[in-house]
Tab-separated table of C-alpha atoms in Angstrom:
chain	number	residue	atom	x	y	z
A	1	MET	CA	-3.207	-29.509	-25.186
A	2	SER	CA	-6.844	-29.936	-24.149
A	3	ALA	CA	-6.248	-33.622	-23.406
A	4	LEU	CA	-3.215	-32.725	-21.309
A	5	ALA	CA	-5.206	-30.112	-19.385
A	6	ARG	CA	-7.938	-32.675	-18.787
A	7	ASP	CA	-5.457	-35.240	-17.451
A	8	LEU	CA	-3.754	-32.661	-15.216
A	9	ALA	CA	-7.061	-31.395	-13.831
A	10	PRO	CA	-7.024	-33.819	-10.850
A	11	LEU	CA	-3.605	-32.516	-9.776
A	12	VAL	CA	-4.607	-28.854	-10.042
A	13	LEU	CA	-7.953	-29.419	-8.347
A	14	ALA	CA	-6.302	-31.293	-5.497
A	15	GLY	CA	-4.013	-28.299	-5.043
A	16	VAL	CA	-7.089	-26.123	-4.614
A	17	LEU	CA	-9.179	-28.361	-2.365
A	18	GLY	CA	-6.346	-29.637	-0.178
A	19	PRO	CA	-5.184	-26.328	1.366
A	20	ALA	CA	-8.751	-25.031	1.623
A	21	GLY	CA	-9.885	-28.180	3.392
A	22	ALA	CA	-6.902	-28.189	5.748
A	23	GLY	CA	-7.589	-24.568	6.655
A	24	LYS	CA	-11.207	-25.324	7.535
A	25	LEU	CA	-10.553	-28.578	9.382
A	26	PHE	CA	-7.416	-27.689	11.334
A	27	GLY	CA	-7.320	-23.885	11.246
A	28	ARG	CA	-7.612	-22.049	14.548
A	29	GLY	CA	-9.520	-19.259	12.866
A	30	THR	CA	-12.457	-21.432	11.791
A	31	ALA	CA	-14.349	-21.071	15.068
A	32	ARG	CA	-13.650	-17.334	15.171
A	33	GLN	CA	-14.658	-16.723	11.583
A	34	ALA	CA	-17.748	-18.956	11.474
A	35	PRO	CA	-20.129	-16.560	13.311
A	36	ARG	CA	-19.288	-13.840	10.743
A	37	THR	CA	-20.147	-15.968	7.719
A	38	ALA	CA	-23.401	-16.196	5.818
A	39	LEU	CA	-23.490	-19.854	6.857
A	40	ALA	CA	-24.094	-18.789	10.461
A	41	ARG	CA	-27.079	-16.767	9.311
A	42	LEU	CA	-28.385	-19.718	7.305
A	43	LEU	CA	-28.007	-22.118	10.253
A	44	ARG	CA	-28.876	-19.456	12.875
A	45	ASP	CA	-25.974	-20.591	15.030
A	46	GLY	CA	-22.251	-19.805	14.891
A	47	GLY	CA	-21.266	-23.069	16.582
A	48	ARG	CA	-23.104	-25.174	14.039
A	49	ALA	CA	-21.581	-23.082	11.259
A	50	ALA	CA	-18.097	-23.866	12.586
A	51	LEU	CA	-18.952	-27.584	12.719
A	52	VAL	CA	-20.244	-27.538	9.139
A	53	LEU	CA	-17.110	-25.736	7.972
A	54	ARG	CA	-14.895	-28.386	9.586
A	55	VAL	CA	-16.938	-31.225	8.061
A	56	LEU	CA	-16.679	-29.497	4.695
A	57	GLY	CA	-12.923	-29.227	5.196
A	58	ALA	CA	-12.708	-32.971	5.816
A	59	VAL	CA	-14.706	-33.642	2.634
A	60	GLU	CA	-12.386	-31.392	0.634
A	61	LEU	CA	-9.318	-33.173	2.005
A	62	LEU	CA	-10.775	-36.579	1.125
A	63	LEU	CA	-11.583	-35.413	-2.397
A	64	ALA	CA	-8.078	-33.996	-2.790
A	65	ALA	CA	-6.508	-37.283	-1.669
A	66	ALA	CA	-8.757	-39.269	-4.018
A	67	LEU	CA	-7.919	-36.977	-6.946
A	68	LEU	CA	-4.213	-37.454	-6.333
A	69	ALA	CA	-4.314	-41.216	-5.740
A	70	ARG	CA	-7.047	-42.298	-8.206
A	71	PRO	CA	-7.092	-39.616	-10.921
A	72	THR	CA	-8.686	-41.808	-13.594
A	73	THR	CA	-11.685	-42.712	-11.406
A	74	PRO	CA	-14.649	-40.491	-12.346
A	75	LEU	CA	-16.134	-40.404	-8.837
A	76	PRO	CA	-13.695	-37.902	-7.196
A	77	GLY	CA	-14.029	-35.499	-10.122
A	78	ALA	CA	-17.807	-35.776	-10.108
A	79	GLY	CA	-17.832	-35.158	-6.354
A	80	ALA	CA	-15.685	-32.062	-6.794
A	81	ALA	CA	-18.010	-30.790	-9.529
A	82	LEU	CA	-21.015	-31.244	-7.240
A	83	LEU	CA	-19.107	-29.457	-4.494
A	84	GLY	CA	-18.436	-26.538	-6.841
A	85	ALA	CA	-22.102	-26.373	-7.828
A	86	GLY	CA	-23.046	-26.363	-4.148
A	87	PHE	CA	-20.575	-23.548	-3.524
A	88	LEU	CA	-22.176	-21.471	-6.277
A	89	GLY	CA	-25.637	-21.964	-4.809
A	90	TYR	CA	-24.445	-21.062	-1.327
A	91	LEU	CA	-22.651	-17.955	-2.604
A	92	GLY	CA	-25.798	-16.857	-4.401
A	93	TYR	CA	-27.708	-17.136	-1.134
A	94	ALA	CA	-24.967	-15.318	0.779
A	95	ARG	CA	-24.885	-12.493	-1.746
A	96	ALA	CA	-28.633	-12.022	-1.500
A	97	ALA	CA	-29.205	-12.597	2.223
A	98	ALA	CA	-25.984	-11.318	3.813
A	99	PRO	CA	-23.872	-9.329	1.331
A	100	GLY	CA	-21.608	-7.995	4.064
A	101	SER	CA	-20.718	-11.421	5.482
A	102	SER	CA	-17.725	-13.578	4.721
A	103	CYS	CA	-18.360	-16.745	2.743
A	104	GLY	CA	-15.967	-18.862	4.847
A	105	CYS	CA	-14.611	-20.456	1.674
A	106	THR	CA	-10.973	-20.538	2.767
A	107	ALA	CA	-11.252	-20.060	6.567
A	108	ARG	CA	-8.406	-17.561	6.274
A	109	GLN	CA	-10.149	-14.404	5.103
A	110	GLU	CA	-12.896	-12.495	6.867
A	111	ALA	CA	-13.523	-10.014	4.054
A	112	PRO	CA	-16.965	-9.820	2.441
A	113	LEU	CA	-17.431	-12.071	-0.565
A	114	THR	CA	-16.650	-10.666	-4.017
A	115	TRP	CA	-16.736	-11.930	-7.590
A	116	ARG	CA	-13.542	-13.865	-6.828
A	117	ALA	CA	-15.506	-16.267	-4.623
A	118	PHE	CA	-17.912	-17.020	-7.484
A	119	ALA	CA	-14.979	-17.436	-9.878
A	120	ARG	CA	-13.276	-19.906	-7.504
A	121	ALA	CA	-16.468	-21.937	-7.149
A	122	ALA	CA	-16.921	-21.983	-10.924
A	123	ALA	CA	-13.286	-23.100	-11.295
A	124	VAL	CA	-13.914	-26.002	-8.877
A	125	LEU	CA	-17.021	-26.979	-10.864
A	126	ALA	CA	-15.176	-26.874	-14.199
A	127	GLY	CA	-12.111	-28.611	-12.749
A	128	GLY	CA	-14.243	-31.394	-11.309
A	129	ALA	CA	-15.944	-31.969	-14.644
A	130	ALA	CA	-12.560	-32.111	-16.397
A	131	ALA	CA	-11.096	-34.424	-13.750
A	132	ALA	CA	-14.015	-36.837	-14.158
A	133	LEU	CA	-13.033	-37.193	-17.831
A	134	ALA	CA	-9.323	-37.852	-17.226
A	135	ARG	CA	-8.034	-40.744	-19.328
A	136	GLN	CA	-4.579	-41.283	-17.798
A	137	PRO	CA	-2.933	-40.529	-14.440
A	138	TRP	CA	-1.595	-37.021	-14.089
A	139	TRP	CA	1.920	-38.317	-13.401
A	140	THR	CA	1.917	-40.206	-16.700
A	141	ALA	CA	0.710	-37.164	-18.610
A	142	ALA	CA	3.338	-34.981	-16.929
A	143	ALA	CA	6.100	-37.481	-17.731
A	144	ARG	CA	5.145	-37.579	-21.416
A	145	HIS	CA	4.924	-33.799	-21.806
A	146	PRO	CA	7.022	-32.308	-18.992
A	147	ALA	CA	7.473	-28.803	-20.426
A	148	ALA	CA	3.836	-28.347	-21.445
A	149	ALA	CA	2.646	-29.822	-18.141
A	150	ALA	CA	4.847	-27.463	-16.144
A	151	CYS	CA	3.525	-24.468	-18.085
A	152	LEU	CA	-0.081	-25.522	-17.612
A	153	VAL	CA	0.303	-26.127	-13.885
A	154	LEU	CA	2.137	-22.822	-13.435
A	155	ALA	CA	-0.535	-20.930	-15.380
A	156	ALA	CA	-3.277	-22.563	-13.319
A	157	ALA	CA	-1.457	-21.706	-10.088
A	158	VAL	CA	-1.109	-18.049	-11.107
A	159	ALA	CA	-4.774	-17.811	-12.112
A	160	LEU	CA	-6.000	-19.453	-8.912
A	161	THR	CA	-3.741	-17.248	-6.793
A	162	ALA	CA	-5.189	-14.181	-8.495
A	163	LEU	CA	-8.684	-15.470	-7.712
A	164	SER	CA	-7.914	-16.313	-4.112
A	165	ALA	CA	-8.886	-14.065	-1.234
A	166	ASP	CA	-5.273	-13.645	-0.182
A	167	PRO	CA	-3.748	-11.401	-2.895
A	168	GLU	CA	-5.061	-8.395	-0.998
A	169	ARG	CA	-2.707	-9.254	1.839
A	170	ARG	CA	0.059	-10.879	-0.205
A	171	TRP	CA	0.779	-8.341	-2.925
A	172	ARG	CA	-1.865	-5.657	-3.414
A	173	MET	CA	-1.430	-4.039	-0.012
A	174	PRO	CA	2.402	-4.169	-0.218
A	175	LEU	CA	2.152	-2.426	-3.600
A	176	ARG	CA	-0.121	0.219	-2.127
A	177	ARG	CA	2.271	0.719	0.766
A	178	LEU	CA	5.112	1.178	-1.713
A	179	ARG	CA	3.040	3.693	-3.656
A	180	LEU	CA	2.287	5.611	-0.457
A	181	ARG	CA	5.949	5.658	0.526
A	182	ILE	CA	6.988	6.936	-2.903
A	183	ALA	CA	4.186	9.426	-3.527
A	184	GLY	CA	3.340	10.191	0.089
A	185	HIS	CA	0.094	9.554	1.928
A	186	PRO	CA	-2.745	11.994	2.707
A	187	LEU	CA	-1.601	12.359	6.315
A	188	ALA	CA	1.956	13.381	5.470
A	189	ALA	CA	1.187	17.087	5.655
A	190	THR	CA	-0.429	16.694	9.075
A	191	ALA	CA	2.519	14.691	10.392
A	192	THR	CA	5.013	17.226	8.976
A	193	ALA	CA	3.144	20.166	10.494
A	194	THR	CA	3.041	18.471	13.875
A	195	ALA	CA	6.758	17.672	13.763
A	196	ALA	CA	7.574	21.264	12.753
A	197	ALA	CA	5.509	22.660	15.612
A	198	THR	CA	7.334	20.420	18.066
A	199	ALA	CA	10.745	21.434	16.712
A	200	VAL	CA	9.990	25.175	16.895
A	201	ALA	CA	8.522	25.080	20.397
A	202	PRO	CA	9.911	22.092	22.271
A	203	ALA	CA	8.952	23.579	25.624
A	204	THR	CA	5.294	24.157	24.856
A	205	THR	CA	2.742	22.953	27.327
A	206	PRO	CA	0.272	20.182	26.512
A	207	ALA	CA	-2.522	22.750	26.257
A	208	THR	CA	-0.539	24.812	23.726
A	209	THR	CA	0.285	21.757	21.626
A	210	GLN	CA	-3.310	20.631	21.711
A	211	ALA	CA	-4.490	24.025	20.472
A	212	ALA	CA	-1.983	23.967	17.602
A	213	MET	CA	-3.261	20.673	16.212
A	214	PRO	CA	-6.485	20.610	14.163
A	215	PRO	CA	-9.589	18.975	15.620
A	216	ASP	CA	-10.751	15.640	14.238
A	217	ALA	CA	-13.836	15.076	12.072
A	218	ALA	CA	-16.109	14.823	15.107
A	219	GLY	CA	-14.987	18.237	16.376
A	220	ALA	CA	-13.099	16.829	19.366
A	221	PRO	CA	-9.663	18.267	20.179
A	222	PRO	CA	-6.606	16.231	19.215
A	223	PRO	CA	-4.799	14.103	21.797
A	224	VAL	CA	-2.239	15.587	24.143
A	225	PRO	CA	1.154	14.127	23.152
A	226	LEU	CA	3.396	12.403	25.633
A	227	THR	CA	5.849	14.819	27.202
A	228	ALA	CA	7.925	12.639	29.499
A	229	ALA	CA	11.488	13.353	28.404
A	230	GLY	CA	10.069	14.170	24.957
A	231	ALA	CA	9.774	10.462	24.220
A	232	ARG	CA	6.974	9.013	22.111
A	233	THR	CA	7.031	5.238	22.135
A	234	ALA	CA	4.562	3.265	20.024
A	235	VAL	CA	2.061	1.341	22.108
A	236	PRO	CA	0.989	-2.265	21.380
A	237	VAL	CA	-1.423	-2.703	18.485
A	238	ALA	CA	-4.120	-4.056	20.812
A	239	ALA	CA	-4.016	-0.777	22.747
A	240	THR	CA	-4.432	1.205	19.518
A	241	VAL	CA	-7.413	-0.934	18.463
A	242	GLU	CA	-9.026	-0.525	21.890
A	243	LEU	CA	-8.573	3.247	21.661
A	244	LEU	CA	-9.932	3.345	18.110
A	245	GLU	CA	-13.051	1.336	18.902
A	246	ARG	CA	-13.988	3.849	21.615
A	247	SER	CA	-13.474	6.869	19.380
A	248	ARG	CA	-16.100	8.992	17.663
A	249	ALA	CA	-14.425	8.368	14.322
A	250	TRP	CA	-14.998	4.620	14.716
A	251	GLN	CA	-18.631	5.182	15.634
A	252	SER	CA	-19.138	7.352	12.549
A	253	VAL	CA	-18.076	4.613	10.100
A	254	SER	CA	-18.638	1.424	12.117
A	255	ARG	CA	-21.679	0.654	9.960
A	256	VAL	CA	-19.290	0.134	7.040
A	257	VAL	CA	-16.816	-2.176	8.854
A	258	ARG	CA	-17.487	-5.913	8.513
A	259	SER	CA	-14.317	-7.580	9.810
A	260	ALA	CA	-11.814	-7.690	12.610
A	261	LEU	CA	-8.404	-6.050	12.153
A	262	MET	CA	-6.889	-7.419	8.928
A	263	ASP	CA	-3.556	-5.609	8.745
A	264	HIS	CA	-1.600	-2.761	10.324
A	265	TRP	CA	1.617	-0.832	9.887
A	266	ASP	CA	3.315	2.291	11.262
A	267	ASP	CA	4.254	5.230	9.057
A	268	GLY	CA	5.469	8.687	10.080
A	269	GLY	CA	4.232	8.431	13.652
A	270	TRP	CA	0.819	7.174	12.566
A	271	ARG	CA	-0.468	3.629	12.957
A	272	ILE	CA	-2.562	2.532	9.981
A	273	LEU	CA	-5.245	-0.040	10.802
A	274	GLN	CA	-6.965	-1.883	7.948
A	275	PHE	CA	-10.434	-3.407	8.102
A	276	ALA	CA	-12.727	-4.874	5.441
A	277	GLY	CA	-16.188	-3.519	4.919
A	278	VAL	CA	-19.161	-2.945	2.646
A	279	TYR	CA	-20.150	0.494	1.341
A	280	GLY	CA	-23.677	1.157	0.144
A	281	GLY	CA	-26.679	-1.101	0.223
A	282	GLY	CA	-28.708	-3.379	-1.988
A	283	THR	CA	-27.435	-3.787	-5.518
A	284	ALA	CA	-25.085	-0.818	-5.044
A	285	ALA	CA	-23.193	-2.491	-2.189
A	286	ARG	CA	-19.506	-3.030	-2.886
A	287	PRO	CA	-16.583	-4.356	-0.832
A	288	VAL	CA	-14.228	-1.718	0.527
A	289	LEU	CA	-11.153	-1.393	2.701
A	290	VAL	CA	-11.473	0.931	5.694
A	291	LEU	CA	-8.190	2.521	6.804
A	292	PHE	CA	-7.830	4.316	10.124
A	293	ALA	CA	-4.776	6.392	10.976
A	294	VAL	CA	-4.206	6.774	14.727
A	295	ASP	CA	-1.330	8.260	16.688
A	296	ALA	CA	0.985	5.255	17.211
A	297	ALA	CA	1.889	6.453	20.721
A	298	ALA	CA	-1.660	7.134	21.932
A	299	SER	CA	-3.617	4.862	24.255
A	300	LEU	CA	-6.468	5.080	26.739
A	301	ASP	CA	-3.900	6.043	29.378
A	302	THR	CA	-2.806	9.159	27.490
A	303	VAL	CA	-5.846	10.489	25.588
A	304	ARG	CA	-9.602	10.393	25.917
A	305	GLU	CA	-10.545	11.126	22.297
A	306	PRO	CA	-7.802	10.410	19.737
A	307	ALA	CA	-7.220	12.252	16.490
A	308	VAL	CA	-8.248	9.704	13.866
A	309	ARG	CA	-8.173	9.987	10.091
A	310	VAL	CA	-10.397	7.643	8.077
A	311	SER	CA	-10.198	6.592	4.435
A	312	VAL	CA	-12.501	4.177	2.631
A	313	ILE	CA	-11.249	2.738	-0.670
A	314	ASP	CA	-12.716	0.281	-3.144
A	315	ALA	CA	-11.386	-3.225	-2.457
A	316	ASP	CA	-11.026	-4.058	-6.152
A	317	SER	CA	-9.869	-0.822	-7.793
A	318	GLY	CA	-8.248	0.980	-4.868
A	319	ALA	CA	-10.153	4.169	-5.756
A	320	PRO	CA	-11.256	6.386	-2.845
A	321	VAL	CA	-14.885	5.911	-1.857
A	322	MET	CA	-15.212	8.087	1.196
A	323	ALA	CA	-12.691	10.035	3.233
A	324	THR	CA	-12.875	11.851	6.564
A	325	ALA	CA	-10.207	14.486	7.023
């Protein structure tokens, strides 16, 4: 089994380096993400960081092609191992110098680096060392042991997917959404109370409705709801983000936020906006997800200071870290 894993290492490693390199070299988000990475701090220039990321993407693509085409040649595996060692050194610097920055490893995720980034780099290092020792082409090894090869490749794919930066978006957040829909979310009582007040007194004036709703954490009154024909139509997400970034609630936790908008969804009249961030400082710093709940129908044209609810949860465990009611 160990010999089979060694001979299949070039195939698995190419599957890791190929998509990562393509994302860096051809991805539209590389230039946008580069200034937020620790590499930009190291090079003191976001433009040069973007250029280095694209060059690194080209190197990864070349290594992936060499691993697929010449799997028994030690050079591609040795190059991948050196690349993994370089990644580990860079991540160590990033963790020490800019713990709240993105590593730029995949050019798809702007979240602060976590232990998964170190695990991926270590996997590239170990995979490169194994690939350099391959004795037969991966296609020959797979043809001789098809069932075992399929199991090994599948297991490696599952492990690498779990270590990637994308599970947060691919399956963890959908699971959390499902849990919130089944068990209810912390804002359900507020939304229910607001709906009940509207049903009991449909002809209330904006001032009366505003007085009935609780003030936000900053002490400002809640927004005046739209009253034209009783309709409340959700505004574009960009309008919600613009409104949020001018709010007192955003200012109170902006020091925690370290990314642009990562995800959003509407639930019960609220628009949930998800950002990545870092809570705490020094050795106690840990990656978190910052969730803002804003009235889905509110915009700068309808309110001056929106009612915003904020929750900060641990990015790894999902446990609450800080909440503003």
